[in-house]
PDB file of C-alpha atoms and ligand atoms in Angstrom:
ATOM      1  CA  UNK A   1     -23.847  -8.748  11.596  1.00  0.00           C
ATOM      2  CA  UNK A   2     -20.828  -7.475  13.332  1.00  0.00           C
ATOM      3  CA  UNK A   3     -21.030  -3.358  13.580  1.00  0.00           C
ATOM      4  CA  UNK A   4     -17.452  -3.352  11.819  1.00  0.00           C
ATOM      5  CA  UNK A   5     -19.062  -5.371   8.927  1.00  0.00           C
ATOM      6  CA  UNK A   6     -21.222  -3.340   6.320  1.00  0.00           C
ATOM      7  CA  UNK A   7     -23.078  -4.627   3.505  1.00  0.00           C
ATOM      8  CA  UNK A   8     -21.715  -2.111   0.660  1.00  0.00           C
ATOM      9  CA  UNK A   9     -24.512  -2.389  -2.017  1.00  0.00           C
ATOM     10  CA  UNK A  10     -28.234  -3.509  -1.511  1.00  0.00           C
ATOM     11  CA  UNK A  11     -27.969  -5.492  -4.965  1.00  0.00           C
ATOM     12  CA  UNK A  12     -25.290  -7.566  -3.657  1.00  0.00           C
ATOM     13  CA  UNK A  13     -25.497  -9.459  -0.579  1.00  0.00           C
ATOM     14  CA  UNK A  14     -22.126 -10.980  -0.160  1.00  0.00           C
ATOM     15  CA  UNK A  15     -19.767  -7.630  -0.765  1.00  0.00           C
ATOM     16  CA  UNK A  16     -19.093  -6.359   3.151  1.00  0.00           C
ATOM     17  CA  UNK A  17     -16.781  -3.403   3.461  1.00  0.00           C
ATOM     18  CA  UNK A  18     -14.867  -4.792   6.640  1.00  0.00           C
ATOM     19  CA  UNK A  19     -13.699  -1.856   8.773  1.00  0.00           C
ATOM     20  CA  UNK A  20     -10.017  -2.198  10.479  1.00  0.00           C
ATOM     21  CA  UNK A  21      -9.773  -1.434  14.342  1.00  0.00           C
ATOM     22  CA  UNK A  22      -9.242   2.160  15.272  1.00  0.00           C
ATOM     23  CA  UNK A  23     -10.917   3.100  11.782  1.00  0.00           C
ATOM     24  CA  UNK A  24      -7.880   1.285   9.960  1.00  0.00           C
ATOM     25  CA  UNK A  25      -5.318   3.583  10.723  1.00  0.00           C
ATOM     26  CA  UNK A  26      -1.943   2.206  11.284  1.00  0.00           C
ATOM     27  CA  UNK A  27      -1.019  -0.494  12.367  1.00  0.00           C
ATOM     28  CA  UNK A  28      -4.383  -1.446  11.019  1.00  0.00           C
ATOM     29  CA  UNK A  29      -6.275  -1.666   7.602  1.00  0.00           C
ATOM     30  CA  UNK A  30      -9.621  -1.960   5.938  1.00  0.00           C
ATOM     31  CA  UNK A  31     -10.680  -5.197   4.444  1.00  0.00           C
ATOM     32  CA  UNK A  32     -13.215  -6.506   1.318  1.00  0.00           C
ATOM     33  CA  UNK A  33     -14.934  -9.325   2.304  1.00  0.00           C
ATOM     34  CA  UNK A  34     -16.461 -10.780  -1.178  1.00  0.00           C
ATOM     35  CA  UNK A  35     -18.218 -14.147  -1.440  1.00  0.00           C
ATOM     36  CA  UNK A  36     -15.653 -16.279   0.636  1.00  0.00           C
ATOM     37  CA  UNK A  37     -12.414 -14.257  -0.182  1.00  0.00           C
ATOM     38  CA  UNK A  38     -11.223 -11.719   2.403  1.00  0.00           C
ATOM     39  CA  UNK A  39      -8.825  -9.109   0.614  1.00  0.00           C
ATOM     40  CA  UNK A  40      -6.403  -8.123   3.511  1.00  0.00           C
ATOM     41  CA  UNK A  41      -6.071  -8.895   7.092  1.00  0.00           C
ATOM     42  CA  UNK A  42      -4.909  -6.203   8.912  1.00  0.00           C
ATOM     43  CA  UNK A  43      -8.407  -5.612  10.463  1.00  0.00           C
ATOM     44  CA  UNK A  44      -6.692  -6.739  14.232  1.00  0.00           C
ATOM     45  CA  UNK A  45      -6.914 -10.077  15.811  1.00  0.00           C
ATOM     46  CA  UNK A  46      -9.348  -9.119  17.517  1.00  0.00           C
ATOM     47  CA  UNK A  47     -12.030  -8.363  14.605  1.00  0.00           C
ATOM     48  CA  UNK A  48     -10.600 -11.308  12.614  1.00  0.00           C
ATOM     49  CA  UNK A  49     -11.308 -13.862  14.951  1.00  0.00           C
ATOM     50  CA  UNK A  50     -14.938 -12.440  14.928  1.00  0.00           C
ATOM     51  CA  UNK A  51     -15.124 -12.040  11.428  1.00  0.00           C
ATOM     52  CA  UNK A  52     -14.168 -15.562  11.003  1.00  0.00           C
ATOM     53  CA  UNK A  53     -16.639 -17.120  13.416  1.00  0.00           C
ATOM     54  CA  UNK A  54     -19.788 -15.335  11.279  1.00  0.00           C
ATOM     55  CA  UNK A  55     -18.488 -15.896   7.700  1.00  0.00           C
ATOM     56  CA  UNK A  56     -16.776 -18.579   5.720  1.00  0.00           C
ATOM     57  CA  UNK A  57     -13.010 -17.343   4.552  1.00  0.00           C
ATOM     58  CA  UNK A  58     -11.691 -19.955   2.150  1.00  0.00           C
ATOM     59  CA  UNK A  59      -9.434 -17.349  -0.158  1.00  0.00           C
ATOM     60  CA  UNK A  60      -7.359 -14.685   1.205  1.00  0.00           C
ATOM     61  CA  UNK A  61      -6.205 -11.912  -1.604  1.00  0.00           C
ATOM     62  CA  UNK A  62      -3.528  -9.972  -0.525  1.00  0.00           C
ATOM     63  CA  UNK A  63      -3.437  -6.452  -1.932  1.00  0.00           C
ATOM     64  CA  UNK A  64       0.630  -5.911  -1.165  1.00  0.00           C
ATOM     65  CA  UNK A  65       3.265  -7.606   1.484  1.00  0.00           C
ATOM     66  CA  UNK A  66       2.989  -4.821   4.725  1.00  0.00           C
ATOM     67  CA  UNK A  67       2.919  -5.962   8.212  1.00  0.00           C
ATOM     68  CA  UNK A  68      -0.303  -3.568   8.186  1.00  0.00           C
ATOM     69  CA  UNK A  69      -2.244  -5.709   5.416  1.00  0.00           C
ATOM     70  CA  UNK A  70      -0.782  -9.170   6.274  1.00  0.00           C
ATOM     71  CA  UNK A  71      -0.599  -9.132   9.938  1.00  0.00           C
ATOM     72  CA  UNK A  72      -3.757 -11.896  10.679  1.00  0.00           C
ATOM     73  CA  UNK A  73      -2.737 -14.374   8.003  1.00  0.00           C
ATOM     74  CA  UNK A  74      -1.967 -16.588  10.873  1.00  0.00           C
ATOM     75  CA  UNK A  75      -5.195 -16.611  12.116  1.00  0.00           C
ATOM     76  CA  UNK A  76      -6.794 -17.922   9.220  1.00  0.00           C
ATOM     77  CA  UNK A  77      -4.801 -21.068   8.873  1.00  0.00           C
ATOM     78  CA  UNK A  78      -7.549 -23.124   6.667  1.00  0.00           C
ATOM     79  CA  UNK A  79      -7.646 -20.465   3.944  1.00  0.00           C
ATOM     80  CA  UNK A  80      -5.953 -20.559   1.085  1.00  0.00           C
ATOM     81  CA  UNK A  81      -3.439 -17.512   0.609  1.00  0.00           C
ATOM     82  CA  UNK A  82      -2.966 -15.747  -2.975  1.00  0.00           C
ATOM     83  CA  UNK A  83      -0.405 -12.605  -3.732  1.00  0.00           C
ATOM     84  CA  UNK A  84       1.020 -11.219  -6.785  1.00  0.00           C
ATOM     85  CA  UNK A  85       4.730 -13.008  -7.447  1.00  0.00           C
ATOM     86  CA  UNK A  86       6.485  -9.987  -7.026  1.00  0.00           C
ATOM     87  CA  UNK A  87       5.595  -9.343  -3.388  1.00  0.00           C
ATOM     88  CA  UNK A  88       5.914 -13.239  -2.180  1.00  0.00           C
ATOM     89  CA  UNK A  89       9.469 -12.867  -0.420  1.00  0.00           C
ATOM     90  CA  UNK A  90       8.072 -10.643   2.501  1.00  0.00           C
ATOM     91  CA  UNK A  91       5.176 -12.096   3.018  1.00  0.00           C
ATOM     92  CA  UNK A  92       6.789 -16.009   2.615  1.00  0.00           C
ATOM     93  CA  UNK A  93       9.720 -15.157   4.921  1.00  0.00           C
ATOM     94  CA  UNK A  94       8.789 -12.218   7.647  1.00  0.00           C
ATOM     95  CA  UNK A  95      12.411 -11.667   8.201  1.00  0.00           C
ATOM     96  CA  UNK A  96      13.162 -10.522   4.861  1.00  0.00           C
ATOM     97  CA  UNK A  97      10.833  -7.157   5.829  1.00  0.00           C
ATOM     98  CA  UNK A  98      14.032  -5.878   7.200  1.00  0.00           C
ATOM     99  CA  UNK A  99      15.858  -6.044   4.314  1.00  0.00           C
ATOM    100  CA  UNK A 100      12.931  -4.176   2.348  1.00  0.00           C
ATOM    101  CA  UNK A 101      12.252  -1.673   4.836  1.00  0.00           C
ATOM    102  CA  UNK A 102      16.538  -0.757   4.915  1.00  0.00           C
ATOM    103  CA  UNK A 103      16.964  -1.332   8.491  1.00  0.00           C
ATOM    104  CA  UNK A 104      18.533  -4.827   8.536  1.00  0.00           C
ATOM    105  CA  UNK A 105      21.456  -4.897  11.431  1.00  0.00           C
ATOM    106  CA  UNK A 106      20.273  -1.539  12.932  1.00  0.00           C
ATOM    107  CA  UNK A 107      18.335  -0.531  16.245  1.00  0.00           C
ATOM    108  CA  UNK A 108      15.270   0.493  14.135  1.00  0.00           C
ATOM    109  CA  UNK A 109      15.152  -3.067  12.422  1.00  0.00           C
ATOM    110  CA  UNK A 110      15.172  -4.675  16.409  1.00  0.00           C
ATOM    111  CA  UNK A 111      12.262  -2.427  17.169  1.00  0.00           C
ATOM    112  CA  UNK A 112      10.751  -3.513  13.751  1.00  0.00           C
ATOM    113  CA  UNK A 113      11.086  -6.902  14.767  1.00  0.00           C
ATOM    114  CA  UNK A 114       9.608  -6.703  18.290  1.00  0.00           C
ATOM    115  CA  UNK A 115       6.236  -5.345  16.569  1.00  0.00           C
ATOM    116  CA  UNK A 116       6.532  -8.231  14.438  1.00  0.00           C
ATOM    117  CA  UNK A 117       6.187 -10.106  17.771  1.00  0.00           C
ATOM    118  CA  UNK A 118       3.083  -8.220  18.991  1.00  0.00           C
ATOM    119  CA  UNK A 119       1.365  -8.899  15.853  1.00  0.00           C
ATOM    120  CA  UNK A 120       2.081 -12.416  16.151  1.00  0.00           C
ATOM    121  CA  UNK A 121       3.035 -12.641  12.466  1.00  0.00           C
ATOM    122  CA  UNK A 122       4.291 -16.029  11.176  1.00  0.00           C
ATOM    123  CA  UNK A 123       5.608 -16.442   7.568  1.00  0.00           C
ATOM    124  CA  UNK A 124       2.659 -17.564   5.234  1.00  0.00           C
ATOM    125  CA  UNK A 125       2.835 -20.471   2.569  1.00  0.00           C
ATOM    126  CA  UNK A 126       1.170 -19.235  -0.620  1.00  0.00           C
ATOM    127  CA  UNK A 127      -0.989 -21.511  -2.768  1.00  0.00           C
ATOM    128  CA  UNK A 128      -1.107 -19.263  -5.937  1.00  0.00           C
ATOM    129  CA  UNK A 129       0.178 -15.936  -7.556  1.00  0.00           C
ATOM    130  CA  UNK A 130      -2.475 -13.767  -9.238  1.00  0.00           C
ATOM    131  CA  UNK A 131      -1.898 -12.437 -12.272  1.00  0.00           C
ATOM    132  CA  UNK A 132      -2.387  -8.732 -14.023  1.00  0.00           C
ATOM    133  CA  UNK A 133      -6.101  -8.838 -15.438  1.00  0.00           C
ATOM    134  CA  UNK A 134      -6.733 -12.141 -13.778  1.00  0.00           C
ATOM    135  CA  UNK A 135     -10.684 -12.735 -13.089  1.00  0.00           C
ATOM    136  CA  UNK A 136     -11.588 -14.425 -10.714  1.00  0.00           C
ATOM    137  CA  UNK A 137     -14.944 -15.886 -10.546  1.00  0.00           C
ATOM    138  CA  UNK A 138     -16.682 -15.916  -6.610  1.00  0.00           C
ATOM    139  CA  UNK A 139     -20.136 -17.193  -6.886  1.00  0.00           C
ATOM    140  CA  UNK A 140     -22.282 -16.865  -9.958  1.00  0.00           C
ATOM    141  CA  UNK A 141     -22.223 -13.231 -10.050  1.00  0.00           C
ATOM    142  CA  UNK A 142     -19.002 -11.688  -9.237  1.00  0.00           C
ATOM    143  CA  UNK A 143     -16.057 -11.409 -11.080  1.00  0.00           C
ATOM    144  CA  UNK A 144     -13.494  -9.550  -9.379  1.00  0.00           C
ATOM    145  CA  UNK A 145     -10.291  -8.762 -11.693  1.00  0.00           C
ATOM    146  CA  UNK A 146      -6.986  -8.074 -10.640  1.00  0.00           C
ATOM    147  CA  UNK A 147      -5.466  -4.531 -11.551  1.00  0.00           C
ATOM    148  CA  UNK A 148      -1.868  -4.734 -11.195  1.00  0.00           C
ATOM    149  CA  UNK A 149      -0.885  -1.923  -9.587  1.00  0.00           C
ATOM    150  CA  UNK A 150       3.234  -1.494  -8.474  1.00  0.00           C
ATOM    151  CA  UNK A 151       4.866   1.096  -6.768  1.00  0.00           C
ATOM    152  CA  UNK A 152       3.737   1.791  -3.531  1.00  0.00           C
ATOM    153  CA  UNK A 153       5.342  -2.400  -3.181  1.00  0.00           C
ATOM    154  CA  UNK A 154       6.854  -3.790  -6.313  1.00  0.00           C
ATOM    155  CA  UNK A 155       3.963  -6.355  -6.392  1.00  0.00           C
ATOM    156  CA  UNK A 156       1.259  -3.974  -5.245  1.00  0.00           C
ATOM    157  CA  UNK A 157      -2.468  -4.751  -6.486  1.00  0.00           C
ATOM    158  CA  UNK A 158      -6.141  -3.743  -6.810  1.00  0.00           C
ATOM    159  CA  UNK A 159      -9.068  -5.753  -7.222  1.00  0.00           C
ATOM    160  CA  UNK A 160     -12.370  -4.613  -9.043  1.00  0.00           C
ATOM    161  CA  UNK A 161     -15.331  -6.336  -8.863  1.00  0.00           C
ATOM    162  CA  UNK A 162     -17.191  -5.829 -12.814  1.00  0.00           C
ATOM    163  CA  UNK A 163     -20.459  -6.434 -11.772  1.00  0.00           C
ATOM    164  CA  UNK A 164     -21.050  -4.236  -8.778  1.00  0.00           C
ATOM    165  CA  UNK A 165     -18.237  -1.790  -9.654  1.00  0.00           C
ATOM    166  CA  UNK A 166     -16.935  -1.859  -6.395  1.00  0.00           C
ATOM    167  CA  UNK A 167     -12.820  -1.720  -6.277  1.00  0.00           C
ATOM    168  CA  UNK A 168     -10.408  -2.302  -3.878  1.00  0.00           C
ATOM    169  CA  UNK A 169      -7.373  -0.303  -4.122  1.00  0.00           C
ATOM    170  CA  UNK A 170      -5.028  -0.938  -1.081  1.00  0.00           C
ATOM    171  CA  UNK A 171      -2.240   1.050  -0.076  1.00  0.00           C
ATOM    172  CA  UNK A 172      -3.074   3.522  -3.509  1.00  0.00           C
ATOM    173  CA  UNK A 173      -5.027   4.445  -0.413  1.00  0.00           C
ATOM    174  CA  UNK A 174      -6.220   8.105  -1.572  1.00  0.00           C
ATOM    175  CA  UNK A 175      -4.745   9.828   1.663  1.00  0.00           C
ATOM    176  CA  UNK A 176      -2.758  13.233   1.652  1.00  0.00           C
ATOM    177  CA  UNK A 177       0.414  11.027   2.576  1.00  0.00           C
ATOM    178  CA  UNK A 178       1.695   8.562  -0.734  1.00  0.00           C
ATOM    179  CA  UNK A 179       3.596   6.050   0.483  1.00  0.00           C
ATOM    180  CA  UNK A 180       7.062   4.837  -1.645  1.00  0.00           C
ATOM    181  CA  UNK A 181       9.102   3.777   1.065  1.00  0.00           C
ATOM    182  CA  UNK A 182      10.281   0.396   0.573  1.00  0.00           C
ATOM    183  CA  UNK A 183      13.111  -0.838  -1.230  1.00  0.00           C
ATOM    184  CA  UNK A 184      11.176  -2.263  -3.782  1.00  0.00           C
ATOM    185  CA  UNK A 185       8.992   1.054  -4.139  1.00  0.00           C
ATOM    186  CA  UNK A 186       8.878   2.700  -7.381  1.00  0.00           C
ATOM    187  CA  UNK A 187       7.396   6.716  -7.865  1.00  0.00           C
ATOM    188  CA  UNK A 188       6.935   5.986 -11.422  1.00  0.00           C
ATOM    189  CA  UNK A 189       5.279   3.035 -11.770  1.00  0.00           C
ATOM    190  CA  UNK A 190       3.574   4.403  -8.339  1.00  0.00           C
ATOM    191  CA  UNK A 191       2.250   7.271 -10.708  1.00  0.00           C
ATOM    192  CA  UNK A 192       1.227   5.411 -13.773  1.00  0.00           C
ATOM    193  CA  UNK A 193      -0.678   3.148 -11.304  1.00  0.00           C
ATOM    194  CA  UNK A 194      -3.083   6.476 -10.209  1.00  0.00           C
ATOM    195  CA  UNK A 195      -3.385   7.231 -13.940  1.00  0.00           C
ATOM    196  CA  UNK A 196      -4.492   3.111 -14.720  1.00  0.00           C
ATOM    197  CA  UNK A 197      -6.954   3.809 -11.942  1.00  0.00           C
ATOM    198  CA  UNK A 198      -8.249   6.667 -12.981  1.00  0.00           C
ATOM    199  CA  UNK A 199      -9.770   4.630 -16.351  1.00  0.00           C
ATOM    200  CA  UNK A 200     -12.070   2.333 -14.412  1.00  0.00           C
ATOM    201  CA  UNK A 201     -15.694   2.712 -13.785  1.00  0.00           C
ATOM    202  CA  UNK A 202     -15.655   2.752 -10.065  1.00  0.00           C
ATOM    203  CA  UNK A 203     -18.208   3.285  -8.221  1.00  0.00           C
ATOM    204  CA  UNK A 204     -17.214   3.022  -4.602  1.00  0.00           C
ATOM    205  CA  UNK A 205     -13.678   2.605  -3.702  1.00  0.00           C
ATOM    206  CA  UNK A 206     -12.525   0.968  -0.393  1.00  0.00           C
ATOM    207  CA  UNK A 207      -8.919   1.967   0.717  1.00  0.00           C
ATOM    208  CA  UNK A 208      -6.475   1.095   3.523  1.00  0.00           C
ATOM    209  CA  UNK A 209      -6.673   3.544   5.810  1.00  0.00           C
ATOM    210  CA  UNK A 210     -10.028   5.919   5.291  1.00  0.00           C
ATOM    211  CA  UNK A 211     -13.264   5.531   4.513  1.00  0.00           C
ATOM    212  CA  UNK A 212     -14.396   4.291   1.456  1.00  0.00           C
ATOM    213  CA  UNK A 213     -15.124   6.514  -1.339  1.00  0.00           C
ATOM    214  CA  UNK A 214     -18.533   6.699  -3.134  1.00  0.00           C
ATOM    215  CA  UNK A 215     -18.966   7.939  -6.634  1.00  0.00           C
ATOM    216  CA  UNK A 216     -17.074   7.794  -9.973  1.00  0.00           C
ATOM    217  CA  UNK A 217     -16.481  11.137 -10.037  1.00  0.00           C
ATOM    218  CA  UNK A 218     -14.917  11.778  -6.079  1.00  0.00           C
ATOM    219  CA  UNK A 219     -12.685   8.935  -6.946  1.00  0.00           C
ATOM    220  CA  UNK A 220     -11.805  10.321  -9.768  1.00  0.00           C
ATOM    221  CA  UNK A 221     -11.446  13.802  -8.336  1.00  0.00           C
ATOM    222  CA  UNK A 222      -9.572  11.892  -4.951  1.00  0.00           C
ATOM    223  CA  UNK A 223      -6.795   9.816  -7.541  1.00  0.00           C
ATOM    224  CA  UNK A 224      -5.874  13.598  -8.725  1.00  0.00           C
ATOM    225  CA  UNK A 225      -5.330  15.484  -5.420  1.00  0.00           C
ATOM    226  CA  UNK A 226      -3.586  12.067  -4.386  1.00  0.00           C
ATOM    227  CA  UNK A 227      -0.877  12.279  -7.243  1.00  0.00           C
ATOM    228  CA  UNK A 228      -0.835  16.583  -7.194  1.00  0.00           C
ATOM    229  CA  UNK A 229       0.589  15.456  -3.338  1.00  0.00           C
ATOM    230  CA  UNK A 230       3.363  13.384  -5.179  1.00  0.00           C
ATOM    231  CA  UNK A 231       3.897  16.610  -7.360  1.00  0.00           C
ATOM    232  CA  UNK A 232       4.168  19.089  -4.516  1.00  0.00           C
ATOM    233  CA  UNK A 233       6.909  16.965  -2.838  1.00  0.00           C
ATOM    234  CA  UNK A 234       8.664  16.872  -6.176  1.00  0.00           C
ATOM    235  CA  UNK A 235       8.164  20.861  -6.070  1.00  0.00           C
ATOM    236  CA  UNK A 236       9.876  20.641  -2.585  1.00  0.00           C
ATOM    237  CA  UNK A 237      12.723  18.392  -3.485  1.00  0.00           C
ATOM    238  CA  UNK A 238      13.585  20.022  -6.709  1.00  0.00           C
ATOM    239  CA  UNK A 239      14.074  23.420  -4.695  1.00  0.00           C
ATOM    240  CA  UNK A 240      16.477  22.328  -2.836  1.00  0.00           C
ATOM    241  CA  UNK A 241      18.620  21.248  -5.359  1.00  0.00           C
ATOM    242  CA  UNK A 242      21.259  24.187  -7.670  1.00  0.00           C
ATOM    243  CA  UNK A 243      22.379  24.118 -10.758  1.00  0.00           C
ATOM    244  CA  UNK A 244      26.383  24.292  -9.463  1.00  0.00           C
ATOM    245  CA  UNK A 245      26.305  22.863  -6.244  1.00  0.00           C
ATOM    246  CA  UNK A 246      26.100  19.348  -6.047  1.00  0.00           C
ATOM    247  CA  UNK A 247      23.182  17.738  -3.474  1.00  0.00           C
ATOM    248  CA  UNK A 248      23.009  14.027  -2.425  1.00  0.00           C
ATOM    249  CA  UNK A 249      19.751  12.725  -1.229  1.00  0.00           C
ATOM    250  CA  UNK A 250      21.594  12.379   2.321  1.00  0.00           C
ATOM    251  CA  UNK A 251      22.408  15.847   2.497  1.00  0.00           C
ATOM    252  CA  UNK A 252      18.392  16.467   2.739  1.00  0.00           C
ATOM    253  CA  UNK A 253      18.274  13.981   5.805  1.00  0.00           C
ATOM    254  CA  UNK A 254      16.070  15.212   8.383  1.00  0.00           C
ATOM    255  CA  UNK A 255      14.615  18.367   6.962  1.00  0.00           C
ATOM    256  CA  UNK A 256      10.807  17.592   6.451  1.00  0.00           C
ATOM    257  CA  UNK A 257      10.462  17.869   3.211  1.00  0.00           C
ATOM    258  CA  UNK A 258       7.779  15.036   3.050  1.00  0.00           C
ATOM    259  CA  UNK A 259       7.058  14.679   7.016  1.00  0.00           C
ATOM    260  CA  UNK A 260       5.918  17.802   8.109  1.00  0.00           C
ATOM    261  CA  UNK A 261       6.655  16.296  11.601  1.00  0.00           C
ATOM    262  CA  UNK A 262       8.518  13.465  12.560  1.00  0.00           C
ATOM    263  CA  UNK A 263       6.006  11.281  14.843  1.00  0.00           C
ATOM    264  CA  UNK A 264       8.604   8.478  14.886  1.00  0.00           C
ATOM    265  CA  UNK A 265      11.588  10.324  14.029  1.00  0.00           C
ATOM    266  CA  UNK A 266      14.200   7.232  14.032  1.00  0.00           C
ATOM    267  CA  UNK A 267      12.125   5.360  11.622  1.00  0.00           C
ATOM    268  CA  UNK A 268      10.387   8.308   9.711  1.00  0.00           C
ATOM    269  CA  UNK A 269      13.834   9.782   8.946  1.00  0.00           C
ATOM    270  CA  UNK A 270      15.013   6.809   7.426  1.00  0.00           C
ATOM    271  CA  UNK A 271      12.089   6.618   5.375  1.00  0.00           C
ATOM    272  CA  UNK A 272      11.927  10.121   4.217  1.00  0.00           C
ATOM    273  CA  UNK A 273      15.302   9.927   3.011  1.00  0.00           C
ATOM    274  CA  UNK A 274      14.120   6.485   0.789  1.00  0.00           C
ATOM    275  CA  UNK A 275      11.587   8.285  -0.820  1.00  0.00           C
ATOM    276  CA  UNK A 276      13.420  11.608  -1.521  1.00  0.00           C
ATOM    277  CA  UNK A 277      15.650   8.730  -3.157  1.00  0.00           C
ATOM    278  CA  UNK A 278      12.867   7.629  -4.866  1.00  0.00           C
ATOM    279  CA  UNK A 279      12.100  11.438  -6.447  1.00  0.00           C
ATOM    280  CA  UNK A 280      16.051  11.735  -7.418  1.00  0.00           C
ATOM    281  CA  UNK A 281      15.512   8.634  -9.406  1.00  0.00           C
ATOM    282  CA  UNK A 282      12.758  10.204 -11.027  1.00  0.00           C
ATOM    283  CA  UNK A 283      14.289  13.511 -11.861  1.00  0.00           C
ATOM    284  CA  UNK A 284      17.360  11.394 -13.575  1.00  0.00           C
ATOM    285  CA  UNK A 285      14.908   9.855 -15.863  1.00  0.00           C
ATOM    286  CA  UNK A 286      13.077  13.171 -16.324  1.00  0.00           C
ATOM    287  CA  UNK A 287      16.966  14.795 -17.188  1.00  0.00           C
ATOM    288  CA  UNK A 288      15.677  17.380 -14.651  1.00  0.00           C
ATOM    289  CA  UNK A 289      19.604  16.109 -12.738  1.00  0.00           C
ATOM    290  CA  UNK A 290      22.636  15.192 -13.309  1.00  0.00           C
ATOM    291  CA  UNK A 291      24.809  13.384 -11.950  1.00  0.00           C
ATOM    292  CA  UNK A 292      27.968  15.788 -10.546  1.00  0.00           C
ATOM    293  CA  UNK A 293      30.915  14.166  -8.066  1.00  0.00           C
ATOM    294  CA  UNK A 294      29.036  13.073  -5.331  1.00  0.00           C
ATOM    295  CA  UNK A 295      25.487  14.704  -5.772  1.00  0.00           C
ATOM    296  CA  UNK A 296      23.365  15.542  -8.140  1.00  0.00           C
ATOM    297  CA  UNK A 297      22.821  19.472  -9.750  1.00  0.00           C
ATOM    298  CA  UNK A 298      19.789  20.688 -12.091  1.00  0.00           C
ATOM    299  CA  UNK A 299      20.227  20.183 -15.715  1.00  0.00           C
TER     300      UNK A 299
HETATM  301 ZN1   ZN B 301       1.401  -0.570   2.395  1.00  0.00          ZN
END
């Protein structure tokens, strides 16, 4: 067995957490290799091409349409390729991650695309789209089931294996840092999602970027301190805002109210600013805001 491969339970011998390059953090993630389906492939090239040589990948699942979870679907040309409807465009047509990331026409979207080259990403032809609570059989004793879970993308899923109790939750990645910065991004439905998680029976949870998670309780314990970090930056947000003075989400451009440091500050800005969006959105619903000339003042 490769030493990035790891049998996760002795009672099942074909679940193998799959451990990204540099520990899966960006622009790498962790993988779920179950029976013959692979859920992800941002593990690197370099792993993948290993990977592939020792075990038999007929199915590839993918949790949501990033360049970090997609990014070695063109190395695994004889497997069939599954996603949830919602996230198809990005991962059908490459180009169209521009558009979802805001940066089509702008320096940031050239530099976007020359990672795009370095990956060596190709668009991918789909054979299926999963479905919300869709099982899928793998073997004779797995049944993994698909827990539809939007907001970090707008087709964003889970998978959760019933027999072992062993999930896969993507992007909903348990980290300090939530992540709502695409176009098609959505805080509340991103929120709900941690609350639909929190009602399974898991038992060990593998995520994007950390290591996986071991124990009902931790994950529980991990899905709470992972939305109380959505609450703090609406703490943040909200006081910034007055009850005369009307703020647009622009005017908050650049002041680190969700990156405590910009490590790529062209990029990072931009993406700040989408999810401070994303919170103003919120608050309208809430009738925390209102909408006054140009900005927006507490109700
Ligand atoms: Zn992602």
């Amino acid at each position: 067995m490769q030493d990035f491969v790891q049998l996760l339970s002795d009672d099942f011998n074909n679940i193998f957490f799959v451990n990204g390059e540099r520990n899966g953090s960006y622009p790498y993630s962790h993988s779920l290799l179950i029976g013959d389906y692979l859920i992800d492939t941002g593990i690197s090239s370099g792993y993948l091409k290993k990977l592939k040589k020792q075990y038999p990948i007929n199915h590839v699942l993918l949790s949501h349409w990033h360049e970090d979870h997609i990014s070695g679907n063109h190395l695994l040309t004889n497997s069939k390729f599954l996603c949830h409807e919602k996230d198809k465009l990005p991962i059908e047509d490459i180009e169209k991650m521009l558009l979802y990331y805001n940066v089509e026409n702008t320096v940031e979207g050239k530099e976007f695309s020359a990672i795009f080259g370095l990956y060596g990403m190709k668009n991918t032809h789909v054979s299926k789209y999963f479905k919300d609570d869709e099982i899928i059989s793998i073997g004779d004793n797995l049944r993994l089931k698909v827990i539809f879970t939007p907001g970090h993308t707008a087709g964003h899923c889970g998978f959760y294996e019933m027999n072992s109790k062993i999930a896969f939750l993507g992007d909903m990645d348990l980290t300090r840092f939530p992540y709502y910065t695409t176009i098609d991004s959505n805080l509340m439905e991103f929120e709900n999602s941690i609350e639909r998680l929190k009602t399974l029976d898991i038992e060990i949870a593998i995520v994007g970027h950390r290591d996986p998670v071991i124990g009902n309780s931790n994950i529980k314990n991990e899905l709470t301190n992972f939305k109380s970090a959505i609450q703090k930056r609406d703490e943040r947000i909200l006081s910034n805002l007055f009850e005369k003075k009307p703020i647009h989400p622009m005017d908050l451009k650049g002041k680190n109210l969700i990156y405590k440091r910009y490590t790529y500050e062209n990029f990072e800005v931009i993406s700040e600013i989408v999810m401070i969006e994303k919170h103003f959105e919120k608050f309208l619903k809430e009738n925390l805001i209102t909408i006054k000339d140009d900005g927006y003042i507490l109700t």
